[in-house]
Short mmCIF file of C-alpha atoms and ligand atoms in Angstrom, two decimals:
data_model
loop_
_atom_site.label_atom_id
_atom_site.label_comp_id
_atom_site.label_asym_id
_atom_site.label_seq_id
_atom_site.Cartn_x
_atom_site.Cartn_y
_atom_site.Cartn_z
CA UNK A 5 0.00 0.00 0.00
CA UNK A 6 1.55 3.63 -0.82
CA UNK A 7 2.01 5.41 2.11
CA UNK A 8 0.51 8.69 0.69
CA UNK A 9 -2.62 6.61 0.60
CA UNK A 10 -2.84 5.63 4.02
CA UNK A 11 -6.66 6.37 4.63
CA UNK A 12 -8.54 2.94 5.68
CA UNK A 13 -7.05 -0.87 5.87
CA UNK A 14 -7.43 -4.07 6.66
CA UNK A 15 -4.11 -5.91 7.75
CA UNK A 16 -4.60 -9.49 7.85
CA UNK A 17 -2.08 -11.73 9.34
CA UNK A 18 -1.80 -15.22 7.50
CA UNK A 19 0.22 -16.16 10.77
CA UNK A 20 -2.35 -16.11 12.94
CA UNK A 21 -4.69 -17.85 9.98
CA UNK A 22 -1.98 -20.53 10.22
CA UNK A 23 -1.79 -20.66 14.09
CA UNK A 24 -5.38 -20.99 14.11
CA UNK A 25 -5.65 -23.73 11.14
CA UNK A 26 -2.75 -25.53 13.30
CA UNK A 27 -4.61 -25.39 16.42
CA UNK A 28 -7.96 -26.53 15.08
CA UNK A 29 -5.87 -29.54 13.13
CA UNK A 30 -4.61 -30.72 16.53
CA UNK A 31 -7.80 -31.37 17.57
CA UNK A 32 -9.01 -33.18 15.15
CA UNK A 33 -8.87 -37.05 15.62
CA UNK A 34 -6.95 -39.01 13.19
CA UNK A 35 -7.50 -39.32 9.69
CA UNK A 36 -10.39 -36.79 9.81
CA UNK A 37 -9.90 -33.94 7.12
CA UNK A 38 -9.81 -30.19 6.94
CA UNK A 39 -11.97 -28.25 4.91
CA UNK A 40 -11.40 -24.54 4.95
CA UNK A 41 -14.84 -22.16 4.52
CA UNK A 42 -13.32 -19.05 1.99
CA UNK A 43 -16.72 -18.27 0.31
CA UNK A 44 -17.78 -14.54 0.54
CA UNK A 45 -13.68 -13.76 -0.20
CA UNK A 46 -12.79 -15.88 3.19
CA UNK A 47 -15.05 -13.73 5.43
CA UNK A 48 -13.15 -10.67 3.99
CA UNK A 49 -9.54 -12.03 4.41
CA UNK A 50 -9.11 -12.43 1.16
CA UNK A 51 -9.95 -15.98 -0.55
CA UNK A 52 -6.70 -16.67 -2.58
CA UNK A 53 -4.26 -16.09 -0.01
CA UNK A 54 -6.15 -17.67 2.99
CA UNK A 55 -6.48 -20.67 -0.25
CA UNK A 56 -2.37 -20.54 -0.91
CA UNK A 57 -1.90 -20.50 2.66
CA UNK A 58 -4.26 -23.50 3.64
CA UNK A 59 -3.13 -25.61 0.17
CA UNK A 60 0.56 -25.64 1.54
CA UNK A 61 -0.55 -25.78 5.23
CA UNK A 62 -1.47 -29.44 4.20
CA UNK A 63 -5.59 -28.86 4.66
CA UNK A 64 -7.56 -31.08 2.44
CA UNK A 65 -10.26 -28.99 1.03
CA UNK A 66 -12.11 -25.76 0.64
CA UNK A 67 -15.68 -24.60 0.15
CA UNK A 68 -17.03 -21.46 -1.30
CA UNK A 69 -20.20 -20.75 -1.94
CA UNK A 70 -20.98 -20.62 -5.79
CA UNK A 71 -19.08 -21.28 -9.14
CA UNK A 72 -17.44 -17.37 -9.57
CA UNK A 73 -15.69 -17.92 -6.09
CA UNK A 74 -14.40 -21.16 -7.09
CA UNK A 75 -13.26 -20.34 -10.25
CA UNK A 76 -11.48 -17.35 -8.79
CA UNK A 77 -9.55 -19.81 -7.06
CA UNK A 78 -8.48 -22.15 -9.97
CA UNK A 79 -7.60 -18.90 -11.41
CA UNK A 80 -5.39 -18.37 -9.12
CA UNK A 81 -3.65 -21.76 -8.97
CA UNK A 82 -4.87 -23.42 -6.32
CA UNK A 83 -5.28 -27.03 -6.93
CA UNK A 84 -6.57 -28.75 -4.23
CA UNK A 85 -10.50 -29.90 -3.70
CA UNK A 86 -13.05 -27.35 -3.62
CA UNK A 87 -16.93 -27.58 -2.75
CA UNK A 88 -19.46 -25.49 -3.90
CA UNK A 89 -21.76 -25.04 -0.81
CA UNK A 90 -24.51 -23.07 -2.99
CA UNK A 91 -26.76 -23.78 -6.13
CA UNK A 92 -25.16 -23.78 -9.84
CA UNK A 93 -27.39 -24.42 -12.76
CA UNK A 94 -26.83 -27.73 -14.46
CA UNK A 95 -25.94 -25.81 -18.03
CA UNK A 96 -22.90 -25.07 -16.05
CA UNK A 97 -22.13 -28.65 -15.62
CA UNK A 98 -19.00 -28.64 -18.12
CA UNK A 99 -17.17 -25.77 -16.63
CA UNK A 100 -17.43 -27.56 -12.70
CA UNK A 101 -16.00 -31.05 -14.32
CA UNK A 102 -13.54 -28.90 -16.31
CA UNK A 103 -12.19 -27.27 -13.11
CA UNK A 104 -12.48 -30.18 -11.12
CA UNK A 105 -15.06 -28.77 -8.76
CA UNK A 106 -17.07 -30.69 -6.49
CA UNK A 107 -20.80 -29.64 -6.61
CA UNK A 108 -23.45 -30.23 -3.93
CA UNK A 109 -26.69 -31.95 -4.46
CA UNK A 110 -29.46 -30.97 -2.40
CA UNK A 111 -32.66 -32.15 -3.87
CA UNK A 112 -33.24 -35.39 -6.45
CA UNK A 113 -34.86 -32.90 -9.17
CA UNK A 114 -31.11 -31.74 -9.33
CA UNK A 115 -29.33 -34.88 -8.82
CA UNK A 116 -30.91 -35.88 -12.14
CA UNK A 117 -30.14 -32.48 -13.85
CA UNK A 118 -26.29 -33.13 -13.26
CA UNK A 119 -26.72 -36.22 -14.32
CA UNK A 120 -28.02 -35.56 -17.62
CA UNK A 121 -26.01 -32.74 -18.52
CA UNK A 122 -23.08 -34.88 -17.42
CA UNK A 123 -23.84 -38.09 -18.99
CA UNK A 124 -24.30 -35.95 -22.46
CA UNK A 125 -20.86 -34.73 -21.92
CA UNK A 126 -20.18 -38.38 -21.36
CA UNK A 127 -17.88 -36.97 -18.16
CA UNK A 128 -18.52 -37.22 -14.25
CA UNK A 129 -19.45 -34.95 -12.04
CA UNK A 130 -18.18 -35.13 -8.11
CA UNK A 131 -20.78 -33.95 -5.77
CA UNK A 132 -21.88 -33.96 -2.30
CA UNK A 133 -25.27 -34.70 -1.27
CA UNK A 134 -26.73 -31.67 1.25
CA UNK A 135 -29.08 -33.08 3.89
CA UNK A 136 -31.71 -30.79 5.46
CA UNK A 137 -31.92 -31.73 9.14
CA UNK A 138 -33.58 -29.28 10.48
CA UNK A 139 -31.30 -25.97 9.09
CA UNK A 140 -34.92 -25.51 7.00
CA UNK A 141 -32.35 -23.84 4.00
CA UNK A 142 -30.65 -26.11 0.91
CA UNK A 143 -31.16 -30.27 1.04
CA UNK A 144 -32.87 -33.22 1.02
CA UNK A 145 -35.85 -32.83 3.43
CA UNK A 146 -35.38 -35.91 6.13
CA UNK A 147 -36.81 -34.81 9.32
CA UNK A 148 -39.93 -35.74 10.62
CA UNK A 149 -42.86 -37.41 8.38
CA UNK A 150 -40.01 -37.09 5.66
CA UNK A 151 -37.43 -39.46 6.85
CA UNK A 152 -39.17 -42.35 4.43
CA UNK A 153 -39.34 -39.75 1.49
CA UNK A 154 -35.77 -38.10 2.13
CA UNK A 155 -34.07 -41.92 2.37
CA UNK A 156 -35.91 -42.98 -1.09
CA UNK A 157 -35.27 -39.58 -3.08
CA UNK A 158 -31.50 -40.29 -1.72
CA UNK A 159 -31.63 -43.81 -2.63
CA UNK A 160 -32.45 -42.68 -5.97
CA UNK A 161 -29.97 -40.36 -6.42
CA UNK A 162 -26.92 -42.23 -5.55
CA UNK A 163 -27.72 -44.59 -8.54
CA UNK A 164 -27.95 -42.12 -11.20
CA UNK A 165 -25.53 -42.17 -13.57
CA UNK A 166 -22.21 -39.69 -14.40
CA UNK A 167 -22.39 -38.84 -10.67
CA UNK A 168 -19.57 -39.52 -8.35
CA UNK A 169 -20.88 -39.34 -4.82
CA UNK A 170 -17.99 -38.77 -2.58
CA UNK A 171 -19.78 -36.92 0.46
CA UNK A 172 -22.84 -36.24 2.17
CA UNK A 173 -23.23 -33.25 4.60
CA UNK A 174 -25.47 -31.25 7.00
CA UNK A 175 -25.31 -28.13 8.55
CA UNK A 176 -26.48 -27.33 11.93
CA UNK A 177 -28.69 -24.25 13.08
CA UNK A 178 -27.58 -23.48 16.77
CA UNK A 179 -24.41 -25.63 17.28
CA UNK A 180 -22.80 -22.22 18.34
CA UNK A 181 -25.65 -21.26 20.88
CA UNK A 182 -25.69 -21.93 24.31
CA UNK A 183 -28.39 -23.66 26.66
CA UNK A 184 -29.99 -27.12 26.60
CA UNK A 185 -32.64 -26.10 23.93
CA UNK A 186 -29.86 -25.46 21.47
CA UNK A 187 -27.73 -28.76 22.23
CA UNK A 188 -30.79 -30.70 21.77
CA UNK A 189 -31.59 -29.49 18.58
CA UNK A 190 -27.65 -30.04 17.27
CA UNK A 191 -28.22 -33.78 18.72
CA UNK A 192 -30.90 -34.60 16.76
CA UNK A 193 -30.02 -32.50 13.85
CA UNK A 194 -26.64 -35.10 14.20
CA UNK A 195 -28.62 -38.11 15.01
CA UNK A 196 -31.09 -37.91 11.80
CA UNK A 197 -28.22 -37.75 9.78
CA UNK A 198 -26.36 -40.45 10.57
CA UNK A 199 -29.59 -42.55 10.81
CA UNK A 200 -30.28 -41.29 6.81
CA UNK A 201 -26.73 -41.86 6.08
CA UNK A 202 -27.16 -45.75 8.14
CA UNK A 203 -30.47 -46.34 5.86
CA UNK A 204 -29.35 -44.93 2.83
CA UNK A 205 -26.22 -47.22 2.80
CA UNK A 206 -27.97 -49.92 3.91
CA UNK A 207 -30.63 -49.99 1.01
CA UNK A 208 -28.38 -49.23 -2.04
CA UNK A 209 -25.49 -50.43 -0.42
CA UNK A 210 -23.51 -47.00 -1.55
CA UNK A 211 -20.73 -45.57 0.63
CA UNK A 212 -19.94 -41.72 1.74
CA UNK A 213 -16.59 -41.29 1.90
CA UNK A 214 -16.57 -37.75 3.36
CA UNK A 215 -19.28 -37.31 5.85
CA UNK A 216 -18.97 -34.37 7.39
CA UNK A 217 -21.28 -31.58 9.35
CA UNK A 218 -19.02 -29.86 12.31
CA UNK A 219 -19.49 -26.11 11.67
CA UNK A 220 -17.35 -23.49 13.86
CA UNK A 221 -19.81 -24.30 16.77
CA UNK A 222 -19.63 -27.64 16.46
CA UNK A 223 -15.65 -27.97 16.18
CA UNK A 224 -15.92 -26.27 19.48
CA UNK A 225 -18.41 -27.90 21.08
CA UNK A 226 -19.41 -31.33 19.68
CA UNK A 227 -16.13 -32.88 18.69
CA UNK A 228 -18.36 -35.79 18.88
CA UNK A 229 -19.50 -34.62 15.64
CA UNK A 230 -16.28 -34.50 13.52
CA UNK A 231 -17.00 -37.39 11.46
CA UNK A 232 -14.93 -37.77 8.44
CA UNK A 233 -14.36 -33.75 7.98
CA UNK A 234 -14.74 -30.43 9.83
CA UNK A 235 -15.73 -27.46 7.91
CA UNK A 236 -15.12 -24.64 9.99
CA UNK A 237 -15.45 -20.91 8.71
CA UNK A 238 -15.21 -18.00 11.44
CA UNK A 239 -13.20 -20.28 13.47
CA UNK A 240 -10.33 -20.13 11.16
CA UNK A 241 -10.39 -16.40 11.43
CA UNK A 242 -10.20 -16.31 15.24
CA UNK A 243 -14.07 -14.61 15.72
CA UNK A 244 -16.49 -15.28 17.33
CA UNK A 245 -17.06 -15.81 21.33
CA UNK A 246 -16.00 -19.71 20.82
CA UNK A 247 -12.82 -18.80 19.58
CA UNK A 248 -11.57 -17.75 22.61
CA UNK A 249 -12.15 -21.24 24.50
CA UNK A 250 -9.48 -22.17 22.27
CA UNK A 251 -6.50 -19.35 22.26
CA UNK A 252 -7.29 -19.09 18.52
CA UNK A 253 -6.13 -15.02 17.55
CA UNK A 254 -8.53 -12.72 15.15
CA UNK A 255 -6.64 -12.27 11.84
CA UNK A 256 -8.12 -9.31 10.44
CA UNK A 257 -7.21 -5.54 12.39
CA UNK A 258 -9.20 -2.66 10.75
CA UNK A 259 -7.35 0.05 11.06
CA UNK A 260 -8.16 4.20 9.75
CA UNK A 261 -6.63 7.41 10.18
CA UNK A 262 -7.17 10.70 11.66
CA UNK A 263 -8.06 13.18 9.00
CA UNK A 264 -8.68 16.55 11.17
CA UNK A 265 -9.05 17.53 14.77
CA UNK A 266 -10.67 20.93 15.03
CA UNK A 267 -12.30 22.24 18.86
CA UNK A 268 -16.07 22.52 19.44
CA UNK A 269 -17.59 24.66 22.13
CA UNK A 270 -20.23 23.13 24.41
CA UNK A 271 -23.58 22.60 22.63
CA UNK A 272 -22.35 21.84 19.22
CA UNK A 273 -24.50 19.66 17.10
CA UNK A 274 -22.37 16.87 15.39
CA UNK A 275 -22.67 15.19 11.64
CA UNK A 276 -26.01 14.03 9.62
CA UNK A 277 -29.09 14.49 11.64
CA UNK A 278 -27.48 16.32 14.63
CA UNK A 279 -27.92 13.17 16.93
CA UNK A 280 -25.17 14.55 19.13
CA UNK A 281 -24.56 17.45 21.07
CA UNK A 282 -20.98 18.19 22.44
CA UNK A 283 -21.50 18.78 26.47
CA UNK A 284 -17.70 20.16 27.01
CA UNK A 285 -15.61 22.11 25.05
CA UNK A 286 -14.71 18.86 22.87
CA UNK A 287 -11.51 17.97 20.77
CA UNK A 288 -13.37 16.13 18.16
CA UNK A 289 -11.56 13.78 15.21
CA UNK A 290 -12.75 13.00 12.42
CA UNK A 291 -12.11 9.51 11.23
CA UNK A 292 -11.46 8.27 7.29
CA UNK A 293 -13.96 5.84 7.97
CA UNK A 294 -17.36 5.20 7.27
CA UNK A 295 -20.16 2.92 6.21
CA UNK A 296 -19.13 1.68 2.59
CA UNK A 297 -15.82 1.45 4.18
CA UNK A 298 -17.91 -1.42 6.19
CA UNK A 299 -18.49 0.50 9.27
CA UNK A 300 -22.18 0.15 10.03
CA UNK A 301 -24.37 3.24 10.41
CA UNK A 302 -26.52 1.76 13.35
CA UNK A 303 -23.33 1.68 15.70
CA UNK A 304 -23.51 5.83 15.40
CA UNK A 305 -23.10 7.19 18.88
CA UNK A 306 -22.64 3.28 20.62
CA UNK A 307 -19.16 2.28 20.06
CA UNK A 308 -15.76 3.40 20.81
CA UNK A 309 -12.67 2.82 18.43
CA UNK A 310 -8.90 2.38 20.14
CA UNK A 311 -6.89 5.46 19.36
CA UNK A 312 -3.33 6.21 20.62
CA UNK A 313 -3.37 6.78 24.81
CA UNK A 314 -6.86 4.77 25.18
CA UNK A 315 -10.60 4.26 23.50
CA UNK A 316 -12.50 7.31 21.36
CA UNK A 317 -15.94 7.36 21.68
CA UNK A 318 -17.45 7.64 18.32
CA UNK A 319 -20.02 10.81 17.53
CA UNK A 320 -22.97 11.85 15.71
CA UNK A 321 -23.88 9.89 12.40
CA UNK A 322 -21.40 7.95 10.87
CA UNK A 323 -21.46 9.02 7.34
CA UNK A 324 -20.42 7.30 4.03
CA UNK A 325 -16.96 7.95 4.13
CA UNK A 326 -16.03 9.55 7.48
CA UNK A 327 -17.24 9.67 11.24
CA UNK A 328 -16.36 11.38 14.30
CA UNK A 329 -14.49 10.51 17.44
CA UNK A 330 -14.31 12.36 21.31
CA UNK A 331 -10.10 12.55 21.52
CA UNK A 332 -10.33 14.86 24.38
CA UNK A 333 -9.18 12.97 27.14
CA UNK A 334 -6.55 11.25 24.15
CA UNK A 335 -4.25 14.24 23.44
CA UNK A 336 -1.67 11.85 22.22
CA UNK A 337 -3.87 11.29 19.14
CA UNK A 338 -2.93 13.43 16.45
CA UNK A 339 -3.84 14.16 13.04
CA UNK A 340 -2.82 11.43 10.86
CA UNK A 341 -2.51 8.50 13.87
CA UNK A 342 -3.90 5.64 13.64
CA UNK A 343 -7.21 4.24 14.95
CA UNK A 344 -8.15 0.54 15.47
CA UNK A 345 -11.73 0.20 14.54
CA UNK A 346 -11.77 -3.43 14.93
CA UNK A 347 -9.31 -6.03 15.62
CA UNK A 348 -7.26 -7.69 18.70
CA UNK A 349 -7.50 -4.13 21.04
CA UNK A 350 -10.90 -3.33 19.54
CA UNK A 351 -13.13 -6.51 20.25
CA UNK A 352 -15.33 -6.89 17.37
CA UNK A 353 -18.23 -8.57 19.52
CA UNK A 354 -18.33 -4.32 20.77
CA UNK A 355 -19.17 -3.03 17.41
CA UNK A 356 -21.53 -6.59 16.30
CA UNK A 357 -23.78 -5.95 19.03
CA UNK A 358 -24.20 -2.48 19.04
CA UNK A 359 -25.29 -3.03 15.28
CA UNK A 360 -27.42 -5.55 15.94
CA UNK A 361 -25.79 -8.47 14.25
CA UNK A 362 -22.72 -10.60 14.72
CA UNK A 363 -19.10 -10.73 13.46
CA UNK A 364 -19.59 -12.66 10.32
CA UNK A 365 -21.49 -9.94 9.27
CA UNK A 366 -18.40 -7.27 9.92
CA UNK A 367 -16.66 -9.08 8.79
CA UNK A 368 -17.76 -9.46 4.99
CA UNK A 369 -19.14 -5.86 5.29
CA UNK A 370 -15.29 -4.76 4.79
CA UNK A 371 -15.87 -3.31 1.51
CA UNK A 372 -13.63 -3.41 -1.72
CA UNK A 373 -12.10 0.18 -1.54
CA UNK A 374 -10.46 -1.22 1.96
CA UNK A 375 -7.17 -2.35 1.01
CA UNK A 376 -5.70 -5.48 2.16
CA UNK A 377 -2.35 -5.36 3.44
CA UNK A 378 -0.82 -9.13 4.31
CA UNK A 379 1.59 -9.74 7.10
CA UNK A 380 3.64 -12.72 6.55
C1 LIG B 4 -20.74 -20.87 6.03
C2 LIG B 4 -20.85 -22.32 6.21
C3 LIG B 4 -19.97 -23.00 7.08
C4 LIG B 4 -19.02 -22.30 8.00
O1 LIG B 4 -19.73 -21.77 9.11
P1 LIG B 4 -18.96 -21.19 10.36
O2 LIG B 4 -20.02 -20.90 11.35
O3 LIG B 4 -18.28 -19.92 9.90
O4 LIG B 4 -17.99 -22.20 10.81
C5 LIG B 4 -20.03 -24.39 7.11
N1 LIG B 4 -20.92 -25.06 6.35
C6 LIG B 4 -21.79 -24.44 5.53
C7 LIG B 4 -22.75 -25.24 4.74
C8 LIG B 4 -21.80 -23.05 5.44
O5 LIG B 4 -22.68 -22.43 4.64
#
């Protein structure tokens, strides 16, 4: 990054990535495989080098979430196995065999789509079949009054033609929530689909190689649950309040500058809508930051941001571009210092739930004009 441009940054450390990938490995019992969650541009990170870094790491494969993000990656010359988490229409079929990409299945109407378009190819598509245990979002529908219809439509599909079936998968709703409520659901979210995968296998005498379902929460939680793969996302990036059970280190640091500091008398009415009025005589900053930088608008006058001597509290409206910061009781701060909006000073969980969402979200709100700058 030139230094003349210094404005607004994200500086992502691939060490701590790595630390993190290490320390989730070690738990993992043996022979069960890493898959790496980049899709939406690895939560911000950057997809192709969190993908370089995990392909020489040694982890075994990646998901994204539709075709563009994985062929970004081939692009790019990564190699190794990716999965397709998301839908791609069957007329794409030839470019996701081409590029050796491994699509999941989530309903039999599809499985026979691939299978057509593949067989008149006369090539093979790899896929995973998607169960829907109780996520109520892509797969087979198995719960419930369904189990009989979901273990048919499944038996169905793992005969069709052109189709290699190398996994099967499930994704669980509240396997990062607290309380007895939430484990129960996980349990039988896990239970139903190891008793589709039991049936399934037993009927048409197929066999998953890669089952797999352990999410961030359930890494943490439910090693239980590791199965043939884990598939953690946020993890990996060192979010997230389960992160910190297990010493993994947040990745990306958002940092800003200080533009101007000018002095308000008491009374002043601050930026868009004048939803704040200065009480002292206030040495106000204003920060090269704002909400299509990926800061969001509803943390206006909630959050602080860590400034040189201690923590600013942020002012009035943030605006598109820029917001304002209280650096009276900071006088070290000075025009053109830096200011850590988010990152490991700054706890994102601060700025997530004064907006009303959660890190993920922050995360992939970090918008394109927000440089990435990589420390090796
Ligand atoms: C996003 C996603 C993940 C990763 O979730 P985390 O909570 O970030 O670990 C895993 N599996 C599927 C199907 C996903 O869509």
């Amino acid at each position: 990054m030139n230094d003349l441009q210094k404005r607004t940054w994200a500086e992502i450390s691939l060490p701590n990535i790595r630390h993190n990938y290490e320390a989730i490995r070690a738990r993992l019992p043996e022979g069960c495989r890493f898959l790496g969650v980049v899709k939406a541009d690895a939560y911000g990170h950057g997809a192709v080098q969190v993908s370089r870094l995990l392909e020489s790491a040694g982890a075994d494969y990646l998901a994204v979430s539709c075709l563009d993000e994985a062929l970004e990656l081939r692009e790019h010359g990564i190699t190794m196995p990716i999965l397709i988490l998301g839908h791609t229409p069957p007329e794409y079929t030839e470019t996701l065999i081409d590029n050796h990409i491994t699509q999941t299945i989530s309903a039999l109407a599809k499985a026979k789509a691939y299978s057509e378009a593949a067989g008149a190819l006369g090539k093979t598509l790899k896929t995973h079949i998607k169960l829907d245990t109780g996520m109520s979002r892509l797969g087979y529908l198995c719960s419930g009054d369904y189990f009989e219809t979901g273990v048919e439509n499944l038996c169905r599909s793992v005969v069709l033609p052109n189709l290699e079936m190398e996994g099967i998968y499930t994704h669980f709703a509240v396997s990062d929530e607290p309380g007895e409520d939430c484990e129960a659901y996980t349990r039988a979210q896990f239970k139903l689909f190891t008793d589709v995968i039991d049936a399934v296998e037993a009927r048409s005498g197929c066999h998953f190689a890669i089952r797999h379902c352990a999410n961030t929460g359930a890494v943490v939680s439910y090693p239980e649950m590791m199965l043939d793969m884990v598939r953690p996302g946020l993890l990996l990036y060192g979010y997230g309040d389960v992160s910190g059970k297990l010493d993994l280190r947040p990745c990306m640091r958002l940092v800003t500058t200080i533009s101007t500091i000018k002095y308000y008398e008491p009374g002043t009415t601050v930026s868009y809508g004048r939803r704040f009025t200065t009480q002292r005589r206030t040495r106000m900053g204003v920060l090269a930051a704002g909400y299509a930088d990926g800061l969001p608008r509803l943390c206006s006058n909630k959050v602080s941001f860590a400034a040189k001597g201690g923590f600013a509290p942020q002012r009035g409206s943030i605006c598109m571009d820029m917001c304002m910061v209280d650096l009276t009781d900071l006088p070290e701060a000075s025009v053109g210092s830096e200011v850590e909006l988010f990152g490991p000073v700054n706890d994102i969980n601060k700025l997530s739930d004064a907006a009303q969402t959660i890190p993920y979200e922050l995360l992939c709100a970090v918008s394109k004009r927000v440089p990435r700058v990589y420390a090796e």
